Coordinates of C-alpha atoms in Angstrom, one line a residue:
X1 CA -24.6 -45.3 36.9
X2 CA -23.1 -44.4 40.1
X3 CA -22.9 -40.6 40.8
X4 CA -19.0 -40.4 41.2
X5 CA -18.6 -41.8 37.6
X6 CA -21.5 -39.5 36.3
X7 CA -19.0 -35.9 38.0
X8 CA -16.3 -38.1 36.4
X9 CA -17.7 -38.3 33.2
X10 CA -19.5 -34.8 33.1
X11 CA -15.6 -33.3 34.0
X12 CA -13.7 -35.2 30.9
X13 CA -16.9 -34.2 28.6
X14 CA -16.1 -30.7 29.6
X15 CA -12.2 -30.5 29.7
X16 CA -12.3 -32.0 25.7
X17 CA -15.4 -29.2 24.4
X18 CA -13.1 -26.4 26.2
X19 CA -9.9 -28.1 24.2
X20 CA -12.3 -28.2 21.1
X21 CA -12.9 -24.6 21.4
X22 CA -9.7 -23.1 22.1
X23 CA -8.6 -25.1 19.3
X24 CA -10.8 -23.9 16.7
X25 CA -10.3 -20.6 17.9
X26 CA -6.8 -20.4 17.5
X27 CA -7.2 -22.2 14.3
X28 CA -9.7 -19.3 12.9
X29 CA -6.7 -16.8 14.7
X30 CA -4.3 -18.5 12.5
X31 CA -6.4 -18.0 9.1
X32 CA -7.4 -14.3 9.4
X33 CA -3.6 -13.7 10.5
X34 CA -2.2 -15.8 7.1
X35 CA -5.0 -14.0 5.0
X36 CA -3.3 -10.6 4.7
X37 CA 0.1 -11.9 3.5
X38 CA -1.7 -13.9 1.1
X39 CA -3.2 -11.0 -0.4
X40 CA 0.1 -9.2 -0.5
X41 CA 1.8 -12.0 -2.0
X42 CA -1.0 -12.1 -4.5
X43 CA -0.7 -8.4 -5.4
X44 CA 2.9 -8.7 -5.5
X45 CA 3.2 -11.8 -8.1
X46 CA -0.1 -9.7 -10.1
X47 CA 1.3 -7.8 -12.9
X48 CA 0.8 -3.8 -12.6
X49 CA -1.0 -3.6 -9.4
X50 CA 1.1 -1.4 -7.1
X51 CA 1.3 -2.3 -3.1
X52 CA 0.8 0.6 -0.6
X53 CA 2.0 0.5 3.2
X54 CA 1.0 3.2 5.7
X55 CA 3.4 3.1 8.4
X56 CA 4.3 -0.4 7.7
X57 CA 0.9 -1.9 7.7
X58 CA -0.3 -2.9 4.1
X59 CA -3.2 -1.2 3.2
X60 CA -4.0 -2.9 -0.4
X61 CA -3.1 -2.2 -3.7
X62 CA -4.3 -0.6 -7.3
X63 CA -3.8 -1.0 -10.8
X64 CA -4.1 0.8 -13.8
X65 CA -7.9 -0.3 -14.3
X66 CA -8.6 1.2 -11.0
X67 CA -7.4 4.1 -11.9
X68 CA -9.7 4.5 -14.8
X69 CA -12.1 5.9 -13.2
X70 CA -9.8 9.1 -11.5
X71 CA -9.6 12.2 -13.9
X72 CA -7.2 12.4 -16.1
X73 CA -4.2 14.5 -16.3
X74 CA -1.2 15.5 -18.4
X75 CA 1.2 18.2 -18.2
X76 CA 4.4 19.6 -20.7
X77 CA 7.9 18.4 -19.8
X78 CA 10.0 21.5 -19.4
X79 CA 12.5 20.6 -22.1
X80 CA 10.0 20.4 -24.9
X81 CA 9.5 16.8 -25.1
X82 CA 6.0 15.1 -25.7
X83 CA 3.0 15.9 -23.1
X84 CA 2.8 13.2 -20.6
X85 CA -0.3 12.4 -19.3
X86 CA -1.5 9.8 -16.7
X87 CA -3.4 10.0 -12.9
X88 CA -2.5 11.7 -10.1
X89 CA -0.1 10.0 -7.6
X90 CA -2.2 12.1 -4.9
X91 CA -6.0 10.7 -6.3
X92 CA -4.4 7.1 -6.3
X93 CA -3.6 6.7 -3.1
X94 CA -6.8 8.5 -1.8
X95 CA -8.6 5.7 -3.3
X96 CA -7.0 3.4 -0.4
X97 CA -5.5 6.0 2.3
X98 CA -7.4 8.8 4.4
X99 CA -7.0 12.5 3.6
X100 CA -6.8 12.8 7.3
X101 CA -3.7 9.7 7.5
X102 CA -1.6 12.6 5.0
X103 CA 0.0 15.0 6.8
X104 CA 2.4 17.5 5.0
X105 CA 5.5 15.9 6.0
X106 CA 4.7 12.5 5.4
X107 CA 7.1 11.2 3.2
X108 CA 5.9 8.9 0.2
X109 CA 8.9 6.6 -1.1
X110 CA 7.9 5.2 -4.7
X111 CA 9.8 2.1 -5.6
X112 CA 10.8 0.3 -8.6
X113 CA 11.7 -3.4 -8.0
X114 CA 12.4 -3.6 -11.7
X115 CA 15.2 -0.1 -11.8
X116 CA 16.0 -1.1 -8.4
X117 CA 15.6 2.6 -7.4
X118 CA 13.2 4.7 -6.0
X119 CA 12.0 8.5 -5.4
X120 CA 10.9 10.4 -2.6
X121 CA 8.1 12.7 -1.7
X122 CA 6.2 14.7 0.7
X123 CA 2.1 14.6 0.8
X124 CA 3.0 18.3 0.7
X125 CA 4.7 18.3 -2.4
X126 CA 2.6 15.8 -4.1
X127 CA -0.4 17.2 -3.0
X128 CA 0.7 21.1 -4.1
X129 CA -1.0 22.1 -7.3
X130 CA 1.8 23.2 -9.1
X131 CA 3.5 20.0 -9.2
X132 CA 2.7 17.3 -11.6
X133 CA 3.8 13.7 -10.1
X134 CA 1.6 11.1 -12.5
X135 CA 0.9 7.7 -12.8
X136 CA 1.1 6.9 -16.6
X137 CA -0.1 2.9 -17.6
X138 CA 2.7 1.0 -19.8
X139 CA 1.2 -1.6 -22.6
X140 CA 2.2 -4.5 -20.4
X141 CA -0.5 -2.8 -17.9
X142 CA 2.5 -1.7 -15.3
X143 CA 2.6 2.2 -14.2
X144 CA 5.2 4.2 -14.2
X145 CA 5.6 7.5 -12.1
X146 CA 6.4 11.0 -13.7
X147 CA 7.5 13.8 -11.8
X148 CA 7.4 17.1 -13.0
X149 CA 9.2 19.1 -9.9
X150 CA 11.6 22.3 -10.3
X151 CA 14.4 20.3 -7.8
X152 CA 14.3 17.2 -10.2
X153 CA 16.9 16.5 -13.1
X154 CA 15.4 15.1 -16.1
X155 CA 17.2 11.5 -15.4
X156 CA 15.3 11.7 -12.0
X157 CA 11.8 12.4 -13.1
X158 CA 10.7 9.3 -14.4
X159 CA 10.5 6.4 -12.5
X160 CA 9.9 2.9 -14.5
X161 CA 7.7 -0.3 -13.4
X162 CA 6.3 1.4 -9.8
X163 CA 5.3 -1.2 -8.0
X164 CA 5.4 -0.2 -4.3
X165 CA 4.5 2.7 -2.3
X166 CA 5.2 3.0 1.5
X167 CA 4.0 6.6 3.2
X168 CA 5.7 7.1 6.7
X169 CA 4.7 9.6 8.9
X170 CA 7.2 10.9 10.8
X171 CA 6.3 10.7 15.0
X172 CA 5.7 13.9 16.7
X173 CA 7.8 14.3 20.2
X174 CA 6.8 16.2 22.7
X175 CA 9.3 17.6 25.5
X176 CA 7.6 18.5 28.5

């Protein structure tokens, strides 16, 4: 074989392992990218299991069985009615969120796709001890959210089917 077809043949040999690679790479790019908003759309169409987002970014989910293993708690509606007793809103989403990510102001908004409403927090106030805000499981295996705060009407402290929590931190600025 002449030497000019032998640079000619090493130089097409090459070009098509480079397009190979950058082709399986972007391939593998395209999977792990797909990955995470299969898993959300898996935890969404799951029964019970509650989506966080920190910021925007999903972090994962929990349900009820995860919870299982967090203390329980309970505490006395002021108006007399029957204990309530559940998790804590503030152990549950230390099981997938930082202590460190929390900052007092960072503002926790439950939602309830199924009341189409939802309720809003502070770490501070959820973390504070005097305030009850629990995660109690329903017989279909959904959670729902009590809130036992001083500010809160009795219509507003209950919040049915939870199924999404976003935490947003608000973004410090700093004037020079």
């Amino acid at each position: 074989m002449l030497p000019k077809y032998r640079i000619v043949l090493s130089a097409i040999l090459t070009i098509i392992l480079a397009a190979a690679l950058l082709g399986v790479g972007g391939f593998d790019q395209r999977l792990s990218g797909s990955e995470g908003h299969s898993l959300e759309r898996t935890a969404a169409q799951t029964k019970g299991v509650v989506q966080v987002f920190v910021d925007g970014v999903w972090v994962g989910g929990f349900t009820s069985s995860a919870l299982g293993r967090l203390p329980p708690m309970q505490f006395d509606p002021p108006d007399g009615a029957a204990q309530i007793s559940g998790w804590s809103l503030g152990d549950a989403l230390l099981l997938l969120v930082s202590a460190r990510q929390l900052k007092a102001e960072t503002r926790l908004t439950v939602v309830s796709q199924r009341q189409k409403r939802s309720m809003l927090f502070t770490w501070g106030q959820v973390n504070e001890g005097s305030n009850s805000i629990l995660l109690r499981k329903r017989e279909d295996g959904a959670l729902d959210l009590f809130a036992n705060l001083p500010q809160l009407d009795r219509s507003e402290q209950q919040l049915l089917g939870v199924d999404r929590i976003e935490l947003t931190t608000p973004k410090v600025e700093i004037n020079d």
